PDB file of C-alpha atoms in Angstrom:
ATOM      1  CA  MET A 212       0.000   0.000   0.000  1.00 50.00           C
ATOM      2  CA  LYS A 213       2.730   2.470   1.064  1.00 54.00           C
ATOM      3  CA  TYR A 214       4.914   1.559  -1.910  1.00 58.00           C
ATOM      4  CA  SER A 215       2.047   2.099  -4.290  1.00 56.00           C
ATOM      5  CA  VAL A 216       1.418   5.601  -2.885  1.00 55.00           C
ATOM      6  CA  VAL A 217       5.104   6.476  -3.223  1.00 55.00           C
ATOM      7  CA  LEU A 218       5.150   5.145  -6.776  1.00 55.00           C
ATOM      8  CA  LEU A 219       2.072   7.154  -7.679  1.00 57.00           C
ATOM      9  CA  ALA A 220       3.652  10.327  -6.260  1.00 58.00           C
ATOM     10  CA  LEU A 221       6.871   9.717  -8.231  1.00 56.00           C
ATOM     11  CA  ALA A 222       4.900   9.113 -11.412  1.00 55.00           C
ATOM     12  CA  SER A 223       2.922  12.334 -11.000  1.00 54.00           C
ATOM     13  CA  LEU A 224       6.127  14.321 -10.344  1.00 54.00           C
ATOM     14  CA  THR A 225       7.792  12.989 -13.468  1.00 50.00           C
ATOM     15  CA  THR A 226       4.744  13.774 -15.610  1.00 49.00           C
ATOM     16  CA  ILE A 227       4.641  17.347 -14.258  1.00 50.00           C
ATOM     17  CA  SER A 228       8.346  17.917 -14.964  1.00 46.00           C
ATOM     18  CA  LEU A 229       7.981  16.452 -18.454  1.00 43.00           C
ATOM     19  CA  ALA A 230       5.039  18.729 -19.188  1.00 43.00           C
ATOM     20  CA  GLN A 231       7.009  21.792 -18.026  1.00 44.00           C
ATOM     21  CA  GLY A 232       9.987  20.805 -20.154  1.00 40.00           C
ATOM     22  CA  SER A 233       7.860  20.397 -23.248  1.00 39.00           C
ATOM     23  CA  ALA A 234       6.227  23.783 -22.659  1.00 38.00           C
ATOM     24  CA  THR A 235       9.580  25.572 -22.435  1.00 37.00           C
ATOM     25  CA  THR A 236      10.954  23.853 -25.508  1.00 36.00           C
ATOM     26  CA  SER A 237       7.886  24.659 -27.585  1.00 39.00           C
ATOM     27  CA  ALA A 238       8.103  28.299 -26.555  1.00 38.00           C
ATOM     28  CA  GLY A 239      11.816  28.385 -27.305  1.00 38.00           C
ATOM     29  CA  SER A 240      11.532  26.868 -30.751  1.00 38.00           C
ATOM     30  CA  ASN A 241       8.803  29.073 -32.220  1.00 39.00           C
ATOM     31  CA  GLU A 242       8.683  32.352 -30.416  1.00 38.00           C
ATOM     32  CA  GLN A 243      10.466  34.465 -27.888  1.00 39.00           C
ATOM     33  CA  VAL A 244       8.787  36.177 -24.977  1.00 37.00           C
ATOM     34  CA  ILE A 245       9.923  39.645 -24.022  1.00 38.00           C
ATOM     35  CA  VAL A 246       8.778  41.267 -20.843  1.00 39.00           C
ATOM     36  CA  VAL A 247       8.544  45.038 -21.157  1.00 37.00           C
ATOM     37  CA  SER A 248       8.257  46.692 -17.790  1.00 37.00           C
ATOM     38  CA  ALA A 249       7.472  50.269 -16.873  1.00 39.00           C
ATOM     39  CA  PRO A 250       9.992  52.170 -14.686  1.00 41.00           C
ATOM     40  CA  THR A 251       7.914  51.385 -11.628  1.00 42.00           C
ATOM     41  CA  ALA A 252       7.438  47.791 -10.518  1.00 41.00           C
ATOM     42  CA  LYS A 253       3.963  47.369 -11.999  1.00 41.00           C
ATOM     43  CA  PRO A 254       2.259  46.862 -14.374  1.00 43.00           C
ATOM     44  CA  GLN A 255       4.039  44.586 -16.820  1.00 43.00           C
ATOM     45  CA  ALA A 256       3.012  43.831 -20.359  1.00 42.00           C
ATOM     46  CA  VAL A 257       4.011  40.706 -22.246  1.00 41.00           C
ATOM     47  CA  TYR A 258       4.464  40.818 -26.003  1.00 40.00           C
ATOM     48  CA  ASN A 259       4.836  37.706 -28.148  1.00 41.00           C
ATOM     49  CA  TYR A 260       6.317  37.781 -31.606  1.00 39.00           C
ATOM     50  CA  ASN A 261       8.022  35.414 -34.060  1.00 41.00           C
ATOM     51  CA  TYR A 262      11.634  34.469 -33.604  1.00 42.00           C
ATOM     52  CA  ASN A 263      12.546  35.246 -37.261  1.00 46.00           C
ATOM     53  CA  TYR A 264      12.182  38.993 -37.388  1.00 46.00           C
ATOM     54  CA  ASP A 265      13.936  41.745 -39.287  1.00 51.00           C
ATOM     55  CA  VAL A 266      15.485  44.906 -37.836  1.00 50.00           C
ATOM     56  CA  GLU A 267      12.829  47.277 -39.239  1.00 55.00           C
ATOM     57  CA  SER A 268       9.945  45.439 -37.621  1.00 52.00           C
ATOM     58  CA  ASP A 269      11.901  45.349 -34.358  1.00 53.00           C
ATOM     59  CA  LYS A 270      12.315  49.143 -34.506  1.00 54.00           C
ATOM     60  CA  LYS A 271       8.601  49.534 -35.182  1.00 52.00           C
ATOM     61  CA  GLN A 272       7.782  47.365 -32.215  1.00 52.00           C
ATOM     62  CA  LYS A 273      10.068  49.386 -29.999  1.00 52.00           C
ATOM     63  CA  ALA A 274       8.395  52.575 -31.219  1.00 54.00           C
ATOM     64  CA  THR A 275       4.988  51.412 -29.994  1.00 54.00           C
ATOM     65  CA  PRO A 276       4.000  53.184 -26.774  1.00 51.00           C
ATOM     66  CA  GLU A 277       4.583  51.356 -23.537  1.00 50.00           C
ATOM     67  CA  PRO A 278       1.721  50.698 -21.151  1.00 51.00           C
ATOM     68  CA  THR A 279       0.966  53.970 -19.418  1.00 50.00           C
ATOM     69  CA  THR A 280      -1.251  52.836 -16.555  1.00 55.00           C
ATOM     70  CA  ALA A 281       1.566  53.338 -14.035  1.00 58.00           C
ATOM     71  CA  TYR A 282       1.888  56.997 -15.001  1.00 65.00           C
ATOM     72  CA  ASN A 283      -1.817  57.701 -14.635  1.00 80.00           C
ATOM     73  CA  ASN A 284      -1.826  57.181 -10.882  1.00 85.00           C
ATOM     74  CA  ILE A 285      -2.014  60.347  -8.827  1.00 89.00           C
ATOM     75  CA  HIS A 286      -0.492  60.485  -5.339  1.00 91.00           C
ATOM     76  CA  VAL A 287      -2.292  62.879  -3.033  1.00 92.00           C
ATOM     77  CA  SER A 288      -0.342  63.576   0.129  1.00 94.00           C
ATOM     78  CA  VAL A 289      -1.571  65.674   3.060  1.00 95.00           C
ATOM     79  CA  THR A 290      -0.602  66.415   6.659  1.00 95.00           C
ATOM     80  CA  GLY A 291      -3.304  66.601   9.293  1.00 94.00           C
ATOM     81  CA  GLU A 292      -2.822  68.205  12.687  1.00 93.00           C
ATOM     82  CA  GLY A 293      -4.582  67.413  15.936  1.00 93.00           C
ATOM     83  CA  VAL A 294      -4.341  68.824  19.436  1.00 92.00           C
ATOM     84  CA  ALA A 295      -4.708  66.886  22.669  1.00 89.00           C
ATOM     85  CA  PRO A 296      -7.465  68.097  25.009  1.00 88.00           C
ATOM     86  CA  VAL A 297      -6.409  69.844  28.212  1.00 87.00           C
ATOM     87  CA  ASN A 298      -8.098  67.497  30.705  1.00 87.00           C
ATOM     88  CA  THR A 299      -6.804  64.038  29.796  1.00 87.00           C
ATOM     89  CA  ALA A 300      -6.284  61.137  32.182  1.00 89.00           C
ATOM     90  CA  SER A 301      -2.788  60.285  30.948  1.00 91.00           C
ATOM     91  CA  PRO A 302      -0.229  61.316  28.319  1.00 89.00           C
ATOM     92  CA  ALA A 303      -1.110  58.162  26.382  1.00 89.00           C
ATOM     93  CA  GLN A 304      -4.756  59.217  26.173  1.00 89.00           C
ATOM     94  CA  ALA A 305      -3.681  62.690  25.077  1.00 90.00           C
ATOM     95  CA  TYR A 306      -1.565  61.169  22.324  1.00 91.00           C
ATOM     96  CA  ALA A 307      -4.364  58.854  21.176  1.00 90.00           C
ATOM     97  CA  LEU A 308      -6.923  61.660  21.044  1.00 91.00           C
ATOM     98  CA  ALA A 309      -4.559  64.033  19.259  1.00 93.00           C
ATOM     99  CA  LYS A 310      -3.805  61.314  16.727  1.00 93.00           C
ATOM    100  CA  ARG A 311      -7.513  60.706  16.127  1.00 93.00           C
ATOM    101  CA  ALA A 312      -8.070  64.402  15.510  1.00 94.00           C
ATOM    102  CA  ALA A 313      -5.071  64.548  13.184  1.00 94.00           C
ATOM    103  CA  ILE A 314      -6.310  61.530  11.195  1.00 94.00           C
ATOM    104  CA  ALA A 315      -9.764  63.093  10.828  1.00 94.00           C
ATOM    105  CA  GLU A 316      -8.217  66.314   9.551  1.00 94.00           C
ATOM    106  CA  ALA A 317      -5.978  64.430   7.143  1.00 95.00           C
ATOM    107  CA  TYR A 318      -9.016  62.616   5.743  1.00 95.00           C
ATOM    108  CA  ARG A 319     -10.795  65.941   5.385  1.00 95.00           C
ATOM    109  CA  LEU A 320      -7.832  67.438   3.523  1.00 95.00           C
ATOM    110  CA  ILE A 321      -7.759  64.467   1.140  1.00 95.00           C
ATOM    111  CA  ALA A 322     -11.493  64.896   0.513  1.00 94.00           C
ATOM    112  CA  GLU A 323     -10.941  68.609  -0.144  1.00 93.00           C
ATOM    113  CA  LYS A 324      -8.156  67.926  -2.611  1.00 92.00           C
ATOM    114  CA  VAL A 325      -9.845  65.114  -4.494  1.00 91.00           C
ATOM    115  CA  LYS A 326     -13.509  66.051  -4.452  1.00 91.00           C
ATOM    116  CA  GLY A 327     -13.444  69.778  -3.821  1.00 92.00           C
ATOM    117  CA  ILE A 328     -14.888  72.158  -1.285  1.00 94.00           C
ATOM    118  CA  HIS A 329     -18.133  74.089  -1.235  1.00 95.00           C
ATOM    119  CA  ILE A 330     -17.583  77.700  -0.138  1.00 95.00           C
ATOM    120  CA  GLU A 331     -20.215  80.226   0.756  1.00 96.00           C
ATOM    121  CA  GLY A 332     -19.477  83.812   1.731  1.00 95.00           C
ATOM    122  CA  GLN A 333     -21.735  86.458   3.219  1.00 94.00           C
ATOM    123  CA  ASP A 334     -21.030  90.112   4.047  1.00 94.00           C
ATOM    124  CA  TYR A 335     -23.504  92.350   5.817  1.00 95.00           C
ATOM    125  CA  ILE A 336     -22.996  96.036   5.008  1.00 95.00           C
ATOM    126  CA  LYS A 337     -24.988  98.803   6.632  1.00 94.00           C
ATOM    127  CA  ASN A 338     -24.461 102.532   6.169  1.00 93.00           C
ATOM    128  CA  MET A 339     -21.461 101.878   3.980  1.00 92.00           C
ATOM    129  CA  MET A 340     -19.831  99.901   6.767  1.00 93.00           C
ATOM    130  CA  VAL A 341     -19.193  96.182   7.043  1.00 92.00           C
ATOM    131  CA  LYS A 342     -21.154  94.948  10.050  1.00 92.00           C
ATOM    132  CA  SER A 343     -20.332  91.271   9.798  1.00 94.00           C
ATOM    133  CA  THR A 344     -18.581  88.903   7.481  1.00 94.00           C
ATOM    134  CA  THR A 345     -19.078  85.153   7.342  1.00 95.00           C
ATOM    135  CA  VAL A 346     -17.346  82.470   5.307  1.00 96.00           C
ATOM    136  CA  ARG A 347     -18.685  78.910   5.429  1.00 96.00           C
ATOM    137  CA  SER A 348     -17.145  75.892   3.792  1.00 96.00           C
ATOM    138  CA  GLN A 349     -18.365  72.306   3.520  1.00 96.00           C
ATOM    139  CA  VAL A 350     -16.843  69.019   2.453  1.00 95.00           C
ATOM    140  CA  ASN A 351     -18.725  65.763   2.062  1.00 95.00           C
ATOM    141  CA  ALA A 352     -16.966  62.712   0.658  1.00 94.00           C
ATOM    142  CA  LEU A 353     -16.272  59.020   1.090  1.00 93.00           C
ATOM    143  CA  VAL A 354     -12.557  58.285   1.415  1.00 93.00           C
ATOM    144  CA  ARG A 355     -11.241  54.772   1.031  1.00 90.00           C
ATOM    145  CA  ASN A 356      -7.766  53.169   1.105  1.00 89.00           C
ATOM    146  CA  ALA A 357      -5.829  56.116   2.487  1.00 93.00           C
ATOM    147  CA  THR A 358      -2.502  55.206   4.069  1.00 92.00           C
ATOM    148  CA  ILE A 359      -0.791  56.783   7.059  1.00 93.00           C
ATOM    149  CA  ILE A 360       2.833  57.455   6.133  1.00 94.00           C
ATOM    150  CA  GLU A 361       4.188  59.052   9.292  1.00 94.00           C
ATOM    151  CA  THR A 362       2.960  60.172  12.699  1.00 94.00           C
ATOM    152  CA  THR A 363       4.789  62.683  14.891  1.00 94.00           C
ATOM    153  CA  PHE A 364       3.806  63.981  18.314  1.00 92.00           C
ATOM    154  CA  LYS A 365       5.508  67.007  19.812  1.00 88.00           C
ATOM    155  CA  ASP A 366       4.391  69.557  22.429  1.00 84.00           C
ATOM    156  CA  GLY A 367       0.802  68.312  22.435  1.00 84.00           C
ATOM    157  CA  LEU A 368       0.479  68.588  18.647  1.00 92.00           C
ATOM    158  CA  CYS A 369       0.132  65.432  16.592  1.00 94.00           C
ATOM    159  CA  GLU A 370       0.925  65.490  12.890  1.00 94.00           C
ATOM    160  CA  VAL A 371      -0.196  62.685  10.601  1.00 95.00           C
ATOM    161  CA  GLU A 372       1.111  62.440   7.068  1.00 96.00           C
ATOM    162  CA  MET A 373      -1.369  60.598   4.893  1.00 95.00           C
ATOM    163  CA  GLU A 374      -1.330  59.527   1.277  1.00 94.00           C
ATOM    164  CA  ILE A 375      -3.851  58.196  -1.184  1.00 93.00           C
ATOM    165  CA  VAL A 376      -3.197  56.819  -4.661  1.00 92.00           C
ATOM    166  CA  ILE A 377      -5.993  57.247  -7.173  1.00 89.00           C
ATOM    167  CA  SER A 378      -6.189  56.792 -10.898  1.00 85.00           C
ATOM    168  CA  GLN A 379      -6.565  59.781 -13.183  1.00 78.00           C
ATOM    169  CA  SER A 380     -10.027  58.659 -14.262  1.00 76.00           C
ATOM    170  CA  GLN A 381     -11.170  58.585 -10.641  1.00 72.00           C
ATOM    171  CA  PHE A 382      -9.624  62.009 -10.040  1.00 74.00           C
ATOM    172  CA  MET A 383     -11.401  63.557 -13.041  1.00 68.00           C
ATOM    173  CA  ARG A 384     -14.815  62.310 -11.913  1.00 66.00           C
TER     174      ARG A 384
ATOM    175  CA  MET B   9     -22.802  -7.185  15.084  1.00 51.00           C
ATOM    176  CA  ARG B  10     -20.409  -4.801  13.345  1.00 54.00           C
ATOM    177  CA  SER B  11     -16.677  -5.301  13.416  1.00 53.00           C
ATOM    178  CA  ARG B  12     -14.308  -2.622  14.684  1.00 58.00           C
ATOM    179  CA  ASP B  13     -12.884  -2.014  11.196  1.00 61.00           C
ATOM    180  CA  GLY B  14     -16.343  -1.508   9.762  1.00 65.00           C
ATOM    181  CA  ASN B  15     -17.041   1.386  12.108  1.00 72.00           C
ATOM    182  CA  ARG B  16     -13.748   3.161  11.436  1.00 72.00           C
ATOM    183  CA  TYR B  17     -14.768   5.347   8.440  1.00 74.00           C
ATOM    184  CA  PHE B  18     -18.028   6.278  10.043  1.00 71.00           C
ATOM    185  CA  SER B  19     -16.310   7.397  13.245  1.00 73.00           C
ATOM    186  CA  ILE B  20     -13.665   9.363  11.261  1.00 74.00           C
ATOM    187  CA  ALA B  21     -16.443  11.165   9.423  1.00 74.00           C
ATOM    188  CA  ILE B  22     -18.164  12.041  12.682  1.00 72.00           C
ATOM    189  CA  TYR B  23     -14.918  13.314  14.220  1.00 70.00           C
ATOM    190  CA  ALA B  24     -14.185  15.383  11.080  1.00 69.00           C
ATOM    191  CA  LEU B  25     -17.645  16.929  11.255  1.00 62.00           C
ATOM    192  CA  ILE B  26     -17.188  17.801  14.928  1.00 62.00           C
ATOM    193  CA  PHE B  27     -13.714  19.235  14.260  1.00 58.00           C
ATOM    194  CA  PHE B  28     -14.836  21.478  11.398  1.00 56.00           C
ATOM    195  CA  TYR B  29     -17.932  22.582  13.252  1.00 53.00           C
ATOM    196  CA  THR B  30     -15.956  23.594  16.357  1.00 51.00           C
ATOM    197  CA  SER B  31     -12.860  25.054  14.660  1.00 49.00           C
ATOM    198  CA  LEU B  32     -14.521  27.002  11.869  1.00 54.00           C
ATOM    199  CA  ASN B  33     -17.181  28.692  13.949  1.00 57.00           C
ATOM    200  CA  ALA B  34     -17.206  32.077  12.221  1.00 69.00           C
ATOM    201  CA  ARG B  35     -19.626  34.567  13.637  1.00 87.00           C
ATOM    202  CA  GLU B  36     -21.036  37.683  12.065  1.00 92.00           C
ATOM    203  CA  TYR B  37     -21.070  41.100  13.675  1.00 94.00           C
ATOM    204  CA  ILE B  38     -22.357  44.524  12.714  1.00 94.00           C
ATOM    205  CA  ILE B  39     -19.849  47.285  13.442  1.00 95.00           C
ATOM    206  CA  SER B  40     -20.162  51.031  13.040  1.00 95.00           C
ATOM    207  CA  TYR B  41     -17.864  53.899  13.997  1.00 95.00           C
ATOM    208  CA  ARG B  42     -18.298  57.631  14.489  1.00 96.00           C
ATOM    209  CA  LEU B  43     -15.754  60.269  15.413  1.00 95.00           C
ATOM    210  CA  VAL B  44     -16.522  63.935  16.005  1.00 95.00           C
ATOM    211  CA  VAL B  45     -13.697  66.454  15.969  1.00 94.00           C
ATOM    212  CA  ALA B  46     -14.230  70.137  16.724  1.00 93.00           C
ATOM    213  CA  ASP B  47     -11.428  72.672  16.306  1.00 92.00           C
ATOM    214  CA  THR B  48      -8.838  69.882  15.988  1.00 89.00           C
ATOM    215  CA  ILE B  49      -9.886  68.380  19.346  1.00 92.00           C
ATOM    216  CA  VAL B  50     -11.800  65.095  19.619  1.00 93.00           C
ATOM    217  CA  LEU B  51     -15.284  65.695  21.022  1.00 92.00           C
ATOM    218  CA  ASN B  52     -16.746  62.216  20.793  1.00 93.00           C
ATOM    219  CA  GLU B  53     -15.801  58.769  19.550  1.00 93.00           C
ATOM    220  CA  LYS B  54     -18.137  55.809  19.391  1.00 94.00           C
ATOM    221  CA  LEU B  55     -17.580  52.264  18.195  1.00 94.00           C
ATOM    222  CA  ASN B  56     -20.718  50.132  18.096  1.00 95.00           C
ATOM    223  CA  ILE B  57     -20.397  46.342  17.957  1.00 94.00           C
ATOM    224  CA  SER B  58     -23.308  43.960  17.957  1.00 93.00           C
ATOM    225  CA  ALA B  59     -23.913  40.403  16.852  1.00 92.00           C
ATOM    226  CA  ALA B  60     -25.784  40.109  13.556  1.00 91.00           C
ATOM    227  CA  MET B  61     -29.349  38.883  13.952  1.00 91.00           C
ATOM    228  CA  GLN B  62     -29.563  37.874  10.309  1.00 89.00           C
ATOM    229  CA  ALA B  63     -27.015  36.231   8.061  1.00 90.00           C
ATOM    230  CA  CYS B  64     -25.049  38.779   6.053  1.00 89.00           C
ATOM    231  CA  SER B  65     -25.012  38.568   2.277  1.00 89.00           C
ATOM    232  CA  GLY B  66     -22.155  39.765   0.113  1.00 90.00           C
ATOM    233  CA  THR B  67     -18.564  39.034  -0.776  1.00 91.00           C
ATOM    234  CA  GLN B  68     -15.625  38.966   1.589  1.00 90.00           C
ATOM    235  CA  SER B  69     -13.173  41.818   1.036  1.00 89.00           C
ATOM    236  CA  SER B  70     -10.309  42.971   3.270  1.00 90.00           C
ATOM    237  CA  SER B  71      -9.413  41.326   6.554  1.00 92.00           C
ATOM    238  CA  THR B  72      -7.259  41.945   9.614  1.00 93.00           C
ATOM    239  CA  ILE B  73      -5.807  39.701  12.303  1.00 93.00           C
ATOM    240  CA  LEU B  74      -5.851  40.824  15.935  1.00 92.00           C
ATOM    241  CA  SER B  75      -4.012  39.105  18.751  1.00 90.00           C
ATOM    242  CA  SER B  76      -6.354  37.906  21.453  1.00 84.00           C
ATOM    243  CA  THR B  77      -5.899  36.581  24.977  1.00 81.00           C
ATOM    244  CA  ASP B  78      -9.582  36.095  25.651  1.00 71.00           C
ATOM    245  CA  ASN B  79     -11.192  33.772  23.150  1.00 68.00           C
ATOM    246  CA  LYS B  80     -14.711  34.406  21.847  1.00 76.00           C
ATOM    247  CA  ASN B  81     -14.966  37.916  23.262  1.00 83.00           C
ATOM    248  CA  LEU B  82     -14.738  40.344  20.372  1.00 87.00           C
ATOM    249  CA  ILE B  83     -15.202  43.507  22.409  1.00 89.00           C
ATOM    250  CA  LYS B  84     -12.261  42.666  24.687  1.00 89.00           C
ATOM    251  CA  THR B  85     -10.101  41.776  21.699  1.00 90.00           C
ATOM    252  CA  ILE B  86     -10.904  45.049  19.965  1.00 91.00           C
ATOM    253  CA  GLU B  87     -10.204  46.983  23.172  1.00 89.00           C
ATOM    254  CA  GLN B  88      -6.768  45.348  23.307  1.00 89.00           C
ATOM    255  CA  ASN B  89      -6.032  46.263  19.657  1.00 90.00           C
ATOM    256  CA  ARG B  90      -8.053  49.449  19.333  1.00 90.00           C
ATOM    257  CA  GLU B  91      -5.561  51.447  17.236  1.00 90.00           C
ATOM    258  CA  LYS B  92      -5.022  48.658  14.728  1.00 92.00           C
ATOM    259  CA  PHE B  93      -8.713  47.942  14.384  1.00 93.00           C
ATOM    260  CA  ILE B  94      -9.702  51.580  13.857  1.00 93.00           C
ATOM    261  CA  THR B  95      -6.981  51.990  11.223  1.00 91.00           C
ATOM    262  CA  TYR B  96      -8.438  48.916   9.507  1.00 93.00           C
ATOM    263  CA  LEU B  97     -11.963  50.387   9.672  1.00 93.00           C
ATOM    264  CA  GLU B  98     -10.754  53.670   8.216  1.00 92.00           C
ATOM    265  CA  LYS B  99      -9.165  51.817   5.309  1.00 91.00           C
ATOM    266  CA  ILE B 100     -12.492  50.226   4.445  1.00 92.00           C
ATOM    267  CA  GLY B 101     -13.884  53.680   3.781  1.00 92.00           C
ATOM    268  CA  VAL B 102     -15.216  56.478   5.930  1.00 93.00           C
ATOM    269  CA  GLN B 103     -17.684  59.227   5.195  1.00 95.00           C
ATOM    270  CA  ILE B 104     -16.242  62.681   5.924  1.00 95.00           C
ATOM    271  CA  GLU B 105     -18.580  65.532   6.727  1.00 95.00           C
ATOM    272  CA  HIS B 106     -16.790  68.754   7.452  1.00 95.00           C
ATOM    273  CA  SER B 107     -18.107  72.241   7.970  1.00 95.00           C
ATOM    274  CA  GLU B 108     -16.224  75.319   9.055  1.00 93.00           C
ATOM    275  CA  GLU B 109     -17.267  78.860   9.644  1.00 94.00           C
ATOM    276  CA  THR B 110     -15.300  82.062   9.931  1.00 93.00           C
ATOM    277  CA  LYS B 111     -17.501  84.740  11.437  1.00 92.00           C
ATOM    278  CA  ASN B 112     -15.943  88.149  12.078  1.00 88.00           C
ATOM    279  CA  PHE B 113     -12.552  86.520  11.749  1.00 88.00           C
ATOM    280  CA  ILE B 114     -13.276  83.936  14.445  1.00 93.00           C
ATOM    281  CA  TYR B 115     -12.809  80.410  13.128  1.00 93.00           C
ATOM    282  CA  SER B 116     -14.670  77.273  14.152  1.00 94.00           C
ATOM    283  CA  ALA B 117     -14.709  73.857  12.493  1.00 94.00           C
ATOM    284  CA  ARG B 118     -16.372  70.507  12.954  1.00 95.00           C
ATOM    285  CA  THR B 119     -15.496  67.222  11.260  1.00 95.00           C
ATOM    286  CA  ILE B 120     -17.570  64.060  11.540  1.00 96.00           C
ATOM    287  CA  MET B 121     -16.025  60.813  10.350  1.00 95.00           C
ATOM    288  CA  THR B 122     -18.517  57.971   9.999  1.00 96.00           C
ATOM    289  CA  LEU B 123     -18.309  54.323   9.085  1.00 95.00           C
ATOM    290  CA  LYS B 124     -21.837  53.184   8.428  1.00 93.00           C
ATOM    291  CA  ALA B 125     -22.968  49.889   9.931  1.00 94.00           C
ATOM    292  CA  GLN B 126     -21.105  47.133   8.097  1.00 93.00           C
ATOM    293  CA  CYS B 127     -21.121  43.378   8.443  1.00 94.00           C
ATOM    294  CA  PHE B 128     -17.952  41.554   9.509  1.00 94.00           C
ATOM    295  CA  THR B 129     -17.167  37.878   9.809  1.00 93.00           C
ATOM    296  CA  VAL B 130     -15.136  37.042  12.910  1.00 92.00           C
ATOM    297  CA  ASP B 131     -13.070  33.843  13.126  1.00 90.00           C
ATOM    298  CA  PHE B 132     -12.063  33.022  16.685  1.00 88.00           C
ATOM    299  CA  ASN B 133      -8.851  31.046  16.927  1.00 86.00           C
ATOM    300  CA  ASP B 134      -6.320  30.219  19.612  1.00 84.00           C
ATOM    301  CA  GLY B 135      -4.431  33.439  20.316  1.00 85.00           C
ATOM    302  CA  PHE B 136      -5.788  35.479  17.429  1.00 89.00           C
ATOM    303  CA  VAL B 137      -9.000  36.644  15.823  1.00 91.00           C
ATOM    304  CA  LYS B 138      -9.480  37.155  12.109  1.00 92.00           C
ATOM    305  CA  ILE B 139     -11.980  39.868  11.150  1.00 94.00           C
ATOM    306  CA  THR B 140     -13.154  40.033   7.555  1.00 94.00           C
ATOM    307  CA  HIS B 141     -15.296  42.744   6.039  1.00 94.00           C
ATOM    308  CA  ILE B 142     -18.312  41.590   4.035  1.00 93.00           C
ATOM    309  CA  LYS B 143     -18.946  43.907   1.134  1.00 89.00           C
ATOM    310  CA  GLN B 144     -22.628  44.159   0.334  1.00 83.00           C
ATOM    311  CA  GLU B 145     -23.531  43.878  -3.330  1.00 75.00           C
TER     312      GLU B 145
END
């Protein structure tokens, strides 16, 4: 029983290795695979073409534009600031609360940069004099997949550096 | 009367059923989060966790693993890993509502960050808990 299992395993291994060998030889005999990669790590495009090629066609192939999806990503980076409340139980709580506030502000700044901000201004003028001036602004957005790059805490002020990567099509929407 | 060998496969099947039932006991929870910040100071923070009364439908998306000393108590586990869990929730996607007003050159601002009630699958294991977000379709 045990010997039969071992034999079966050996047989399957040999068949797998044979299949891989045949695949590589078939690829090597007919065509060559070139991997063209963008300057950044991803994405990669794979082009297949015949092994017997002339120089002119090679030049033409090189002249074709490379995949440009890597260049279309937009990095939005912001720094949010938060202050610890005065009456905290411990320095750790102060740090945690300041960090929360800083994260919320960083998210708000990302929303402002990506989606925009609604601004409303109002001046009240009476007898040629400005009595009051009011500026209101509003942001309303759903932010997803933002990453915290760095967090610093000094003198009760917490700074959070946050980044989001979005595609150009998403940014233009 | 059955022989001992005849009962072997049946007993293995029963043990396998018991093992999978006890080890893969994923539970579903509804979690929501709300943070209110006024003038860069946190006013209020609330994290609501409750067991789902109905089975959640949707596809599993992102997940996180939290270390746990107390098995089968999600609230305690989240309290132990609060920072990590809230960062995970924020990555899922939060609604930002911000309004600020400058009246006679005096500035005031309020930001509300909300994660609407979402369904999560929780896998309790020895020493860790795996929480997976279920994305509704």
